[in-house]
Amino acid sequence: MKERPLSAVSPNQSQDLAWLLRGLGEEVPVIRGSVLLSSDGMLKASDGFDRATAEQFAALASGLFSIARSAGTKFDGSNDVRQVVAELKESQLFIAWAGFNSVLAVLARADADPAVVGFEMARLIKSVRPFLDTAARPAAATGRADRTS
């Protein structure tokens, strides 16, 4: 069995969530890698990618998820997004809402069955949703009151 590189960051959790992603990859071997991220693109956990690639994938997934939310607001009357799927030449990309301020993104091989990948992602999210939530970031102080012109 191929060794899958692992990188994990959990800024709002004391638990390391990478094991969940590793389990998903073991359950669905066509998955090349996955990341759990905050909705603003901060990497929380990853499996199958080195750190730099995981961070790039998280940023890309955040952008695509945000575009889908904007499309939903404009054309569907809601910014609730269940899943974004992109078919690439050699891969399939799945991005799903994973809880409060959290998104799960998975990169699978081109021959993956999208129904299986989507089902397993949904099953993972449903089974551990409270642990996937990302706390809202505190608003940053602007410091404008302290400045003089």
PDB file of C-alpha atoms in Angstrom:
ATOM      1  CA  MET A   1       0.000   0.000   0.000  1.00  0.00           C
ATOM      2  CA  LYS A   2       1.311   3.440  -0.954  1.00  0.00           C
ATOM      3  CA  GLU A   3       2.380   5.645   1.961  1.00  0.00           C
ATOM      4  CA  ARG A   4       0.257   8.824   2.000  1.00  0.00           C
ATOM      5  CA  PRO A   5       2.034  11.958   3.268  1.00  0.00           C
ATOM      6  CA  LEU A   6       0.244  13.624   6.151  1.00  0.00           C
ATOM      7  CA  SER A   7       0.089  17.203   7.323  1.00  0.00           C
ATOM      8  CA  ALA A   8      -2.309  18.589   9.889  1.00  0.00           C
ATOM      9  CA  VAL A   9      -3.065  21.920  11.478  1.00  0.00           C
ATOM     10  CA  SER A  10      -5.956  22.480  13.846  1.00  0.00           C
ATOM     11  CA  PRO A  11      -6.001  26.110  14.978  1.00  0.00           C
ATOM     12  CA  ASN A  12      -9.450  25.901  16.600  1.00  0.00           C
ATOM     13  CA  GLN A  13      -9.372  22.298  17.771  1.00  0.00           C
ATOM     14  CA  SER A  14      -7.302  20.467  20.323  1.00  0.00           C
ATOM     15  CA  GLN A  15      -7.895  17.242  18.409  1.00  0.00           C
ATOM     16  CA  ASP A  16      -5.853  16.353  15.324  1.00  0.00           C
ATOM     17  CA  LEU A  17      -8.451  15.812  12.590  1.00  0.00           C
ATOM     18  CA  ALA A  18      -6.074  14.390   9.983  1.00  0.00           C
ATOM     19  CA  TRP A  19      -6.946  10.842  11.057  1.00  0.00           C
ATOM     20  CA  LEU A  20     -10.495  11.405   9.766  1.00  0.00           C
ATOM     21  CA  LEU A  21      -9.171  12.320   6.343  1.00  0.00           C
ATOM     22  CA  ARG A  22      -6.755   9.404   6.381  1.00  0.00           C
ATOM     23  CA  GLY A  23      -9.699   7.090   7.109  1.00  0.00           C
ATOM     24  CA  LEU A  24     -11.640   8.567   4.199  1.00  0.00           C
ATOM     25  CA  GLY A  25      -8.688   7.913   1.887  1.00  0.00           C
ATOM     26  CA  GLU A  26      -8.426   4.329   3.124  1.00  0.00           C
ATOM     27  CA  GLU A  27     -12.173   3.796   2.667  1.00  0.00           C
ATOM     28  CA  VAL A  28     -12.115   5.244  -0.873  1.00  0.00           C
ATOM     29  CA  PRO A  29      -8.704   4.393  -2.410  1.00  0.00           C
ATOM     30  CA  VAL A  30      -9.338   6.521  -5.532  1.00  0.00           C
ATOM     31  CA  ILE A  31      -8.926   9.624  -3.350  1.00  0.00           C
ATOM     32  CA  ARG A  32      -5.559  11.233  -4.054  1.00  0.00           C
ATOM     33  CA  GLY A  33      -5.732  13.702  -1.177  1.00  0.00           C
ATOM     34  CA  SER A  34      -8.097  15.700   0.992  1.00  0.00           C
ATOM     35  CA  VAL A  35      -8.150  18.815   3.122  1.00  0.00           C
ATOM     36  CA  LEU A  36     -10.364  20.194   5.841  1.00  0.00           C
ATOM     37  CA  LEU A  37     -10.351  23.974   5.853  1.00  0.00           C
ATOM     38  CA  SER A  38     -12.095  26.923   7.376  1.00  0.00           C
ATOM     39  CA  SER A  39     -14.483  28.626   4.978  1.00  0.00           C
ATOM     40  CA  ASP A  40     -11.980  31.474   4.605  1.00  0.00           C
ATOM     41  CA  GLY A  41      -9.288  29.083   3.354  1.00  0.00           C
ATOM     42  CA  MET A  42      -7.188  28.299   6.439  1.00  0.00           C
ATOM     43  CA  LEU A  43      -5.934  24.719   6.442  1.00  0.00           C
ATOM     44  CA  LYS A  44      -7.145  22.686   9.440  1.00  0.00           C
ATOM     45  CA  ALA A  45      -6.047  19.172   8.431  1.00  0.00           C
ATOM     46  CA  SER A  46      -4.906  17.274   5.368  1.00  0.00           C
ATOM     47  CA  ASP A  47      -4.031  13.850   4.090  1.00  0.00           C
ATOM     48  CA  GLY A  48      -2.214  12.844   0.922  1.00  0.00           C
ATOM     49  CA  PHE A  49      -0.538  16.209   0.273  1.00  0.00           C
ATOM     50  CA  ASP A  50       2.637  17.858   1.491  1.00  0.00           C
ATOM     51  CA  ARG A  51       2.079  21.031   3.532  1.00  0.00           C
ATOM     52  CA  ALA A  52       2.557  23.526   0.663  1.00  0.00           C
ATOM     53  CA  THR A  53       0.242  21.607  -1.683  1.00  0.00           C
ATOM     54  CA  ALA A  54      -2.373  21.208   1.059  1.00  0.00           C
ATOM     55  CA  GLU A  55      -2.361  24.959   1.687  1.00  0.00           C
ATOM     56  CA  GLN A  56      -2.698  25.689  -2.054  1.00  0.00           C
ATOM     57  CA  PHE A  57      -5.528  23.172  -2.339  1.00  0.00           C
ATOM     58  CA  ALA A  58      -7.287  24.723   0.675  1.00  0.00           C
ATOM     59  CA  ALA A  59      -7.041  28.204  -0.856  1.00  0.00           C
ATOM     60  CA  LEU A  60      -8.365  26.948  -4.192  1.00  0.00           C
ATOM     61  CA  ALA A  61     -11.235  25.065  -2.525  1.00  0.00           C
ATOM     62  CA  SER A  62     -12.147  28.136  -0.491  1.00  0.00           C
ATOM     63  CA  GLY A  63     -12.308  30.256  -3.643  1.00  0.00           C
ATOM     64  CA  LEU A  64     -14.472  27.771  -5.539  1.00  0.00           C
ATOM     65  CA  PHE A  65     -16.778  27.329  -2.550  1.00  0.00           C
ATOM     66  CA  SER A  66     -17.113  31.101  -2.250  1.00  0.00           C
ATOM     67  CA  ILE A  67     -17.974  31.407  -5.956  1.00  0.00           C
ATOM     68  CA  ALA A  68     -20.648  28.730  -5.546  1.00  0.00           C
ATOM     69  CA  ARG A  69     -22.096  30.594  -2.550  1.00  0.00           C
ATOM     70  CA  SER A  70     -22.239  33.794  -4.608  1.00  0.00           C
ATOM     71  CA  ALA A  71     -23.960  31.947  -7.446  1.00  0.00           C
ATOM     72  CA  GLY A  72     -26.463  30.518  -4.987  1.00  0.00           C
ATOM     73  CA  THR A  73     -27.197  33.953  -3.555  1.00  0.00           C
ATOM     74  CA  LYS A  74     -27.716  35.431  -7.024  1.00  0.00           C
ATOM     75  CA  PHE A  75     -29.578  32.601  -8.731  1.00  0.00           C
ATOM     76  CA  ASP A  76     -30.976  30.340  -6.013  1.00  0.00           C
ATOM     77  CA  GLY A  77     -31.965  32.776  -3.265  1.00  0.00           C
ATOM     78  CA  SER A  78     -29.655  31.112  -0.730  1.00  0.00           C
ATOM     79  CA  ASN A  79     -25.927  30.899  -0.118  1.00  0.00           C
ATOM     80  CA  ASP A  80     -26.226  27.318   1.173  1.00  0.00           C
ATOM     81  CA  VAL A  81     -23.911  25.102  -0.891  1.00  0.00           C
ATOM     82  CA  ARG A  82     -23.987  21.360  -0.472  1.00  0.00           C
ATOM     83  CA  GLN A  83     -21.260  20.381  -2.914  1.00  0.00           C
ATOM     84  CA  VAL A  84     -19.133  21.698  -5.764  1.00  0.00           C
ATOM     85  CA  VAL A  85     -17.785  19.162  -8.258  1.00  0.00           C
ATOM     86  CA  ALA A  86     -15.256  19.774 -11.022  1.00  0.00           C
ATOM     87  CA  GLU A  87     -14.144  17.182 -13.562  1.00  0.00           C
ATOM     88  CA  LEU A  88     -10.557  17.772 -14.606  1.00  0.00           C
ATOM     89  CA  LYS A  89      -8.560  15.855 -17.203  1.00  0.00           C
ATOM     90  CA  GLU A  90      -6.892  13.470 -14.735  1.00  0.00           C
ATOM     91  CA  SER A  91      -8.856  14.156 -11.544  1.00  0.00           C
ATOM     92  CA  GLN A  92     -12.172  14.993  -9.976  1.00  0.00           C
ATOM     93  CA  LEU A  93     -12.500  17.717  -7.371  1.00  0.00           C
ATOM     94  CA  PHE A  94     -15.200  17.609  -4.685  1.00  0.00           C
ATOM     95  CA  ILE A  95     -15.833  20.456  -2.236  1.00  0.00           C
ATOM     96  CA  ALA A  96     -18.529  20.180   0.428  1.00  0.00           C
ATOM     97  CA  TRP A  97     -19.823  22.159   3.391  1.00  0.00           C
ATOM     98  CA  ALA A  98     -18.577  20.355   6.506  1.00  0.00           C
ATOM     99  CA  GLY A  99     -20.090  22.291   9.397  1.00  0.00           C
ATOM    100  CA  PHE A 100     -20.029  25.814  10.783  1.00  0.00           C
ATOM    101  CA  ASN A 101     -17.308  27.718   8.853  1.00  0.00           C
ATOM    102  CA  SER A 102     -15.772  24.458   7.601  1.00  0.00           C
ATOM    103  CA  VAL A 103     -15.295  22.909   4.175  1.00  0.00           C
ATOM    104  CA  LEU A 104     -14.056  19.471   3.098  1.00  0.00           C
ATOM    105  CA  ALA A 105     -12.241  19.231  -0.246  1.00  0.00           C
ATOM    106  CA  VAL A 106     -11.234  15.972  -1.907  1.00  0.00           C
ATOM    107  CA  LEU A 107      -9.158  15.314  -5.013  1.00  0.00           C
ATOM    108  CA  ALA A 108      -9.914  11.922  -6.573  1.00  0.00           C
ATOM    109  CA  ARG A 109      -8.650  10.122  -9.649  1.00  0.00           C
ATOM    110  CA  ALA A 110     -10.515  10.634 -12.917  1.00  0.00           C
ATOM    111  CA  ASP A 111     -11.919   7.086 -12.782  1.00  0.00           C
ATOM    112  CA  ALA A 112     -13.538   7.646  -9.364  1.00  0.00           C
ATOM    113  CA  ASP A 113     -17.266   7.054  -9.098  1.00  0.00           C
ATOM    114  CA  PRO A 114     -18.602  10.495  -8.077  1.00  0.00           C
ATOM    115  CA  ALA A 115     -21.553   8.918  -6.262  1.00  0.00           C
ATOM    116  CA  VAL A 116     -19.229   6.863  -4.058  1.00  0.00           C
ATOM    117  CA  VAL A 117     -16.900   9.778  -3.278  1.00  0.00           C
ATOM    118  CA  GLY A 118     -19.812  12.124  -2.550  1.00  0.00           C
ATOM    119  CA  PHE A 119     -21.568   9.528  -0.403  1.00  0.00           C
ATOM    120  CA  GLU A 120     -18.450   8.790   1.672  1.00  0.00           C
ATOM    121  CA  MET A 121     -17.746  12.505   2.129  1.00  0.00           C
ATOM    122  CA  ALA A 122     -21.326  13.073   3.311  1.00  0.00           C
ATOM    123  CA  ARG A 123     -21.133  10.072   5.636  1.00  0.00           C
ATOM    124  CA  LEU A 124     -17.914  11.349   7.205  1.00  0.00           C
ATOM    125  CA  ILE A 125     -19.299  14.862   7.626  1.00  0.00           C
ATOM    126  CA  LYS A 126     -22.554  13.617   9.147  1.00  0.00           C
ATOM    127  CA  SER A 127     -20.829  11.293  11.602  1.00  0.00           C
ATOM    128  CA  VAL A 128     -18.419  13.879  13.041  1.00  0.00           C
ATOM    129  CA  ARG A 129     -19.937  17.255  12.111  1.00  0.00           C
ATOM    130  CA  PRO A 130     -19.605  18.935  15.555  1.00  0.00           C
ATOM    131  CA  PHE A 131     -15.859  18.254  15.533  1.00  0.00           C
ATOM    132  CA  LEU A 132     -15.461  19.846  12.089  1.00  0.00           C
ATOM    133  CA  ASP A 133     -16.901  23.248  13.029  1.00  0.00           C
ATOM    134  CA  THR A 134     -14.504  26.192  12.932  1.00  0.00           C
ATOM    135  CA  ALA A 135     -14.945  28.944  15.487  1.00  0.00           C
ATOM    136  CA  ALA A 136     -15.553  32.399  14.061  1.00  0.00           C
ATOM    137  CA  ARG A 137     -12.464  34.579  14.102  1.00  0.00           C
ATOM    138  CA  PRO A 138     -12.647  37.650  16.356  1.00  0.00           C
ATOM    139  CA  ALA A 139     -12.975  40.908  14.474  1.00  0.00           C
ATOM    140  CA  ALA A 140      -9.641  42.656  14.127  1.00  0.00           C
ATOM    141  CA  ALA A 141      -9.404  46.126  15.611  1.00  0.00           C
ATOM    142  CA  THR A 142      -8.871  48.720  12.911  1.00  0.00           C
ATOM    143  CA  GLY A 143      -6.908  51.095  15.103  1.00  0.00           C
ATOM    144  CA  ARG A 144      -8.405  54.093  13.276  1.00  0.00           C
ATOM    145  CA  ALA A 145      -9.469  55.774  16.500  1.00  0.00           C
ATOM    146  CA  ASP A 146      -5.816  55.842  17.594  1.00  0.00           C
ATOM    147  CA  ARG A 147      -4.558  57.493  14.401  1.00  0.00           C
ATOM    148  CA  THR A 148      -4.298  61.177  13.854  1.00  0.00           C
ATOM    149  CA  SER A 149      -4.097  62.795  10.443  1.00  0.00           C
TER     150      SER A 149
END
